[in-house]
Coordinates of C-alpha atoms in Angstrom, one line a residue:
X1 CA -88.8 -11.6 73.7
X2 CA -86.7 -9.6 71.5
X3 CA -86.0 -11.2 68.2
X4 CA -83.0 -9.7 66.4
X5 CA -82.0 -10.8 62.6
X6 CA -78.3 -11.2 61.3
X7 CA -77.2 -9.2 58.3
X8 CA -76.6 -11.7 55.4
X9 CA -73.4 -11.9 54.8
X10 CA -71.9 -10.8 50.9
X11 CA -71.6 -14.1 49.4
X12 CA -68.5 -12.1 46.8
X13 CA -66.4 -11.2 49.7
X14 CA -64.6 -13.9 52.0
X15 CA -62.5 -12.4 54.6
X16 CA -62.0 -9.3 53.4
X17 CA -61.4 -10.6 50.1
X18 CA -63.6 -9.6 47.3
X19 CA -63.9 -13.2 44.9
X20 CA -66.1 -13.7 41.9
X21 CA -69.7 -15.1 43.1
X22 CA -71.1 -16.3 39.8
X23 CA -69.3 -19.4 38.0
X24 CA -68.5 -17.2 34.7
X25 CA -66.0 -15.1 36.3
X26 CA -64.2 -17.7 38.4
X27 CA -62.0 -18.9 35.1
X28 CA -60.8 -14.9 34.6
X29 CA -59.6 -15.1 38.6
X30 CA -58.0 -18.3 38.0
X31 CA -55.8 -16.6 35.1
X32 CA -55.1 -13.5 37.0
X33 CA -54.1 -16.1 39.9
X34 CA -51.5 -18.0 37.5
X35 CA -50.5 -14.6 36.2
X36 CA -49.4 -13.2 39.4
X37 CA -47.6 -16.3 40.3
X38 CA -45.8 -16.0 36.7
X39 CA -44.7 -12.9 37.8
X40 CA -43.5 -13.5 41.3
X41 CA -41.6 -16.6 40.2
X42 CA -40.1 -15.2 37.0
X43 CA -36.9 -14.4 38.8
X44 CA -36.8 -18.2 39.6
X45 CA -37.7 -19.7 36.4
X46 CA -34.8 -17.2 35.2
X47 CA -32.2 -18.6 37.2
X48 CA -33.4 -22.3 36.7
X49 CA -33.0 -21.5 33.1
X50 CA -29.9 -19.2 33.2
X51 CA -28.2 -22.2 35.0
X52 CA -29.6 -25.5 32.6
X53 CA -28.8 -23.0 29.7
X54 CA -24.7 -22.9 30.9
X55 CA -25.0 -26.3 31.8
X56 CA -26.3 -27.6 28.2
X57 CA -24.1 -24.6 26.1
X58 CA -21.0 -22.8 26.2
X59 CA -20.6 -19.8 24.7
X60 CA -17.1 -18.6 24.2
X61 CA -15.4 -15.5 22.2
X62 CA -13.6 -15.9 18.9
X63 CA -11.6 -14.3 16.5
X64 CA -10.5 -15.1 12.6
X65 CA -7.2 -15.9 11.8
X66 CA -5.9 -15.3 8.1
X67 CA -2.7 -15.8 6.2
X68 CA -1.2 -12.2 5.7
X69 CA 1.0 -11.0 3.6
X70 CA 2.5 -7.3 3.4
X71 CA 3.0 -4.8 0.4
X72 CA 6.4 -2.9 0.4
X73 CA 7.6 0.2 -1.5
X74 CA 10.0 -1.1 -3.8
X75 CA 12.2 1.8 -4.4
X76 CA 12.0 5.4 -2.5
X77 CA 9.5 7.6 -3.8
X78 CA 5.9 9.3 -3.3
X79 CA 3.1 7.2 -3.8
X80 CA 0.1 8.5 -6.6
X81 CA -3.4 7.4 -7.4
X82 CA -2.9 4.9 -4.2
X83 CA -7.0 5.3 -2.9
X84 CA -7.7 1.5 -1.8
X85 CA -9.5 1.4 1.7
X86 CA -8.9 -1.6 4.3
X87 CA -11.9 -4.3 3.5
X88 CA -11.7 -4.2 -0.1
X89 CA -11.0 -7.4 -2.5
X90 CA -7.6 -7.4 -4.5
X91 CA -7.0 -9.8 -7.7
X92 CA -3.9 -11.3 -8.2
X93 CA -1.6 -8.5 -10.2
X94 CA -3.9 -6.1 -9.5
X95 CA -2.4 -2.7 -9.5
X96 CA -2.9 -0.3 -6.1
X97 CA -1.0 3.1 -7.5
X98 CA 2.3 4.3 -8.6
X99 CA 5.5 5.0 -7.1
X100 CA 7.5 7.7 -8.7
X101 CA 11.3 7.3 -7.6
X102 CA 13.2 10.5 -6.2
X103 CA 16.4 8.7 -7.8
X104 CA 14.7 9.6 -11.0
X105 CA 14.1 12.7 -10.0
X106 CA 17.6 13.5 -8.6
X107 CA 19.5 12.4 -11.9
X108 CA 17.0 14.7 -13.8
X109 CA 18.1 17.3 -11.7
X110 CA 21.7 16.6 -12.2
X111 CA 21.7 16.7 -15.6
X112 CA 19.7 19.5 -16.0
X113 CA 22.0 21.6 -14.1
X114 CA 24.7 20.5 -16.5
X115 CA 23.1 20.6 -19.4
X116 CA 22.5 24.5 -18.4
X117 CA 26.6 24.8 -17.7
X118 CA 27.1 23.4 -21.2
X119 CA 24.5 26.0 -22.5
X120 CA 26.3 29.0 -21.0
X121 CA 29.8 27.9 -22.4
X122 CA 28.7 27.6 -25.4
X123 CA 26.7 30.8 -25.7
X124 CA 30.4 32.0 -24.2
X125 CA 32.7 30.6 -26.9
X126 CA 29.8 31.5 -29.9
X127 CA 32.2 34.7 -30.0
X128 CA 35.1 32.9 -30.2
X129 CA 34.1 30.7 -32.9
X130 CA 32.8 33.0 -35.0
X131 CA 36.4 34.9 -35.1
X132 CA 38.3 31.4 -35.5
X133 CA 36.1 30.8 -38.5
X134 CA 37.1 34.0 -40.0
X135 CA 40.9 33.1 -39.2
X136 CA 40.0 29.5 -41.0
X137 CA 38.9 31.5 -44.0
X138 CA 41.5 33.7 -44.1
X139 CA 44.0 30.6 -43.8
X140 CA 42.7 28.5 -46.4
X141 CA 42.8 31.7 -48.5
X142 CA 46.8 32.2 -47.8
X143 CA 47.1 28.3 -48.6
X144 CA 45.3 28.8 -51.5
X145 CA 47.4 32.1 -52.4
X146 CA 50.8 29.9 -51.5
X147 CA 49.8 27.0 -53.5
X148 CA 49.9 28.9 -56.5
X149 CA 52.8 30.8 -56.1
X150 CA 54.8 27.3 -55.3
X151 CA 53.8 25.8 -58.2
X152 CA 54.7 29.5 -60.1
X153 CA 57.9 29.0 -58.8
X154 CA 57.9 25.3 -59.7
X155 CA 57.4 26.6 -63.3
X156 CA 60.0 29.3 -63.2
X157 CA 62.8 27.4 -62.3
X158 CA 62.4 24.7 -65.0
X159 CA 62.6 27.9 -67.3
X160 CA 65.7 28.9 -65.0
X161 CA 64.3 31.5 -64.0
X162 CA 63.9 30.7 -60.5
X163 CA 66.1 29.3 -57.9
X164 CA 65.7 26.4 -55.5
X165 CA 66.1 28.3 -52.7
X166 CA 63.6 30.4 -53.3
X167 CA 61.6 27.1 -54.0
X168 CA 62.5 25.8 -50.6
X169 CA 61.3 29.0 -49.1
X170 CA 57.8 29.0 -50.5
X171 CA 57.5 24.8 -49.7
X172 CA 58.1 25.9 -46.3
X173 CA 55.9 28.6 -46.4
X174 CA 52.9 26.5 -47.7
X175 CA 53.6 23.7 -45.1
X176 CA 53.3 26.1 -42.2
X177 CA 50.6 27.8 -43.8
X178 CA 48.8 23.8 -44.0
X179 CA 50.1 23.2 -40.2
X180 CA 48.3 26.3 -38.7
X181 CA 44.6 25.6 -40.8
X182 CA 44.9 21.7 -39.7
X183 CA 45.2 23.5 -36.0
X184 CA 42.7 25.6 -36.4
X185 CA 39.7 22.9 -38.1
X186 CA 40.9 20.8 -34.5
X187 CA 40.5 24.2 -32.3
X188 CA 37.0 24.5 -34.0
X189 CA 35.6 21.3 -33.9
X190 CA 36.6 21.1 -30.2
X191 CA 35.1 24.8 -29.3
X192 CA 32.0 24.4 -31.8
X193 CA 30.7 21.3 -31.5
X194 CA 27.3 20.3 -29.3
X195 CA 28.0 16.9 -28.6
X196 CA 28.0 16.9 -25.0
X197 CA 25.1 19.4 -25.1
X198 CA 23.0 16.6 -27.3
X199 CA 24.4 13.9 -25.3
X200 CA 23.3 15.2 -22.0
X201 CA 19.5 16.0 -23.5
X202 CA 19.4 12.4 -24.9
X203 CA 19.9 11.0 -21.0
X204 CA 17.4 13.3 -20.0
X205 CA 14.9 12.1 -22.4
X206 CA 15.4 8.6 -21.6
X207 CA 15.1 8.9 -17.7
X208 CA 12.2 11.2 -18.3
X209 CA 10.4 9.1 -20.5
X210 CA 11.6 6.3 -17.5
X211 CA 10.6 8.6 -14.8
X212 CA 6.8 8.9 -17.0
X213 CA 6.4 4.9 -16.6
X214 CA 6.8 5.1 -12.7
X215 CA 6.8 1.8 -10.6
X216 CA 3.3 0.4 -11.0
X217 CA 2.8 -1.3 -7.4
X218 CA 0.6 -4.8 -8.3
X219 CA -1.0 -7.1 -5.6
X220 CA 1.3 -10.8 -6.2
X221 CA -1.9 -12.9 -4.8
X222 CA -5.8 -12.0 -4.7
X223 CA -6.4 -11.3 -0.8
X224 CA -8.9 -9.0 0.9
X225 CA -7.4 -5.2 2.5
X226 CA -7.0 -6.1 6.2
X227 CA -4.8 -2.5 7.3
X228 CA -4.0 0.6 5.4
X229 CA 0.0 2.0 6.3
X230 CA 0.0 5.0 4.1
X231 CA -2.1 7.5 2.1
X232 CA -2.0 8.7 -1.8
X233 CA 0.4 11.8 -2.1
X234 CA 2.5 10.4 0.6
X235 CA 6.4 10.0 0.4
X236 CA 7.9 6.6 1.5
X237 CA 11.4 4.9 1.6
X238 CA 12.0 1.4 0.3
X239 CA 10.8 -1.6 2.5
X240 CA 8.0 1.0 3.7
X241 CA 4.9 -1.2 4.2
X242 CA 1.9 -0.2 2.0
X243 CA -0.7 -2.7 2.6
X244 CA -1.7 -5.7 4.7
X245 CA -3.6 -8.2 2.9
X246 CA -5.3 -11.4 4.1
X247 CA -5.9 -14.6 2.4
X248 CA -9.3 -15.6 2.5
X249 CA -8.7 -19.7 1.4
X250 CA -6.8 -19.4 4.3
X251 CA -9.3 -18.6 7.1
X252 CA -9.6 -20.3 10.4
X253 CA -11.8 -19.4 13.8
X254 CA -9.9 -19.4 16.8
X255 CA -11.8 -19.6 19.8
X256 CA -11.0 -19.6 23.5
X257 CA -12.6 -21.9 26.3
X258 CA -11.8 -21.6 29.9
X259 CA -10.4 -24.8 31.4
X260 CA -13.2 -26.0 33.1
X261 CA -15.4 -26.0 30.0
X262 CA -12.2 -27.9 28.1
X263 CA -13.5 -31.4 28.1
X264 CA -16.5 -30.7 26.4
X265 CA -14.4 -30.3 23.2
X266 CA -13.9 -32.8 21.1
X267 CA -12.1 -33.0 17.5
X268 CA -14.5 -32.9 14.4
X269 CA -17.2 -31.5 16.9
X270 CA -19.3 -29.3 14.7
X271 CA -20.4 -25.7 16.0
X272 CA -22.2 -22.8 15.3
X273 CA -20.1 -19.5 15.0
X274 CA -22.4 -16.1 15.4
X275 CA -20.6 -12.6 14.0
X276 CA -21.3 -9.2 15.2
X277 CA -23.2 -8.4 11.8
X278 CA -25.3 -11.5 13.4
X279 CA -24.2 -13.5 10.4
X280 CA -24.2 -17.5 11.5
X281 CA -22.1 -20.3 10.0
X282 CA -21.0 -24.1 10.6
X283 CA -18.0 -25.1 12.1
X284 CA -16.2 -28.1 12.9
X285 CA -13.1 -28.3 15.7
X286 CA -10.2 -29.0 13.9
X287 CA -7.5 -28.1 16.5
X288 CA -6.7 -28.0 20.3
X289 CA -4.1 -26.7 22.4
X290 CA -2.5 -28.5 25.0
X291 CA -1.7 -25.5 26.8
X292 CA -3.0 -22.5 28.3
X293 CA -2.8 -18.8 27.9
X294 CA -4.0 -15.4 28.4
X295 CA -6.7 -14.3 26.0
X296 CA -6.0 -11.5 23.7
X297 CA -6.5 -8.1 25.2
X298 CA -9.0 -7.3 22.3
X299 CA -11.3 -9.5 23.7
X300 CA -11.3 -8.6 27.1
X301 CA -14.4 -6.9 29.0
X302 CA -15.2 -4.8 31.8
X303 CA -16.5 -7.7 33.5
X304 CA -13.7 -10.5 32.2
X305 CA -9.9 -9.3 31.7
X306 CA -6.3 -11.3 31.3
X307 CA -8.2 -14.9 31.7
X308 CA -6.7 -17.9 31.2
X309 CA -8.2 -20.0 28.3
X310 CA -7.0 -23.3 26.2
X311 CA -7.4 -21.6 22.1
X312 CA -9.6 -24.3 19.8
X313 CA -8.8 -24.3 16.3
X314 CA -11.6 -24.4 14.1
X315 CA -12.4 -24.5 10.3
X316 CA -15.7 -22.8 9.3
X317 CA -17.9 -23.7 5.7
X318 CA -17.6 -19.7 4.7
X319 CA -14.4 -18.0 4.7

């Protein structure tokens, strides 16, 4: 009789399967167990929560909306010590640069040039004048000199000595003699005189001392620096726009829901608004549109472009 005996079998393997034999290591297989399962059903548990998560909250883009108002050039002109950057707060009558005017500038010129002509024709008739003085001299000399022989002849004829012809003839001599240096003091004061040359340098004081003050350019309300038109140095014409500025009292969030999410908003409902600077405030709805529309282009995506959404009004705690 042949007796044979089986090869006892490895009580830590079970079809191929190597298990933990001793109690203490059962509970580490039981965690590696619920670990692969985790991970094999973590695409499921993903989509069960991708889907309650859209069903419980809606998340839609926004943008804020602020009152704006524009700063213009008043006059024509290039723009100096203008170095304000978009973000930056403005008080109310706050000044943002100068504006020197080119009509300033242009009268300057104009007068300048003239006040040079008068400067030549002066320095031309300096010759002139310096002669006709000499000839007034030499007048009031000869009236002089006739004076005294009139009132020799005067004398003369009460002694009969003299006749009143030749009186007449040295009156009339004297009275031409007066004629010509009354002529001449008018031809003098006309060819002499500086009054238009002072006249011209007192306007170009004033528009200088004008032109010095510039236009100071001054913010009318307090706002925050939302767009930047022009730089410092650059020249502008009147009505240019300088500035955009935005009111922050006046901010509002405008957001925009697809229609089928639409019902879920209600007036008053509060919300929670996240920024891109991940910044979070409070909300409340205090708007809705009864119609729809395209969503603005800077909100579109690769994945989502030209949709149709109903815009929300809403006010936020924060401006």
């Amino acid at each position: 009789m042949k007796i044979s005996f089986e090869k006892k079998a490895d009580p830590t393997v079970v079809d191929g399967m190597k298990i933990s034999y001793g109690a203490g290591k059962r509970a580490a297989q039981r965690l590696r167990w619920l670990l692969v399962l985790a991970i094999v059903s973590s695409p499921l548990l993903y989509f069960v929560f991708s889907v309650s998560y859209n069903i419980l909250v809606v998340v839609v883009p926004g943008q804020v909306r602020m009152t704006t108002y524009t700063v213009v050039s008043p006059v024509t002109g290039v723009l100096q010590n203008f170095s304000h950057a978009p973000g930056g707060m403005l008080a109310t009558q706050q000044p943002i640069g100068n504006l020197n005017s080119l009509a300033h500038e242009e009268k300057i010129a104009s007068l300048e040039a003239r006040k040079e002509f008068l400067a030549e024709q002066q320095a031309k008739t300096q010759q002139v004048e310096a002669s006709q003085k000499k000839l007034l001299a030499s007048t009031r000399q000869s009236l002089s000199a006739l004076s005294a022989e009139l009132a020799q002849i005067k004398t003369l004829m009460s002694r009969g000595a003299a006749t009143q012809t030749e009186y007449t003839a040295a009156r009339l001599r004297l009275e031409a003699r007066q004629m010509e240096l009354t002529q001449l003091e008018k031809t003098l004061l006309f060819t002499g005189g500086d009054i238009e040359l002072k006249r011209t340098q007192v306007e170009i004081d004033a528009l200088r001392a004008e032109f010095n003050q510039t236009h100071a350019l001054k913010t009318p309300r307090a706002g925050q620096i939302i767009k930047k038109h022009v730089v410092d140095g650059q020249f502008v014409m009147q009505g240019t726009p300088l500035l955009e500025i935005a009111l922050p009292e006046t901010a509002s969030f405008e957001i925009y829901v697809l229609p089928k999410h639409y019902d879920r908003i209600r007036l008053g409902e509060e919300l929670t608004l996240a920024f891109s600077d991940g910044k979070k405030v409070k909300g409340w709805v205090s708007g809705l549109s009864l119609t729809a529309e395209k969503r603005p282009a800077s909100l579109d995506t690769q994945m989502s472009t030209n949709q149709v959404v109903m815009p929300v009004t809403l006010n936020i705690e924060e401006p």
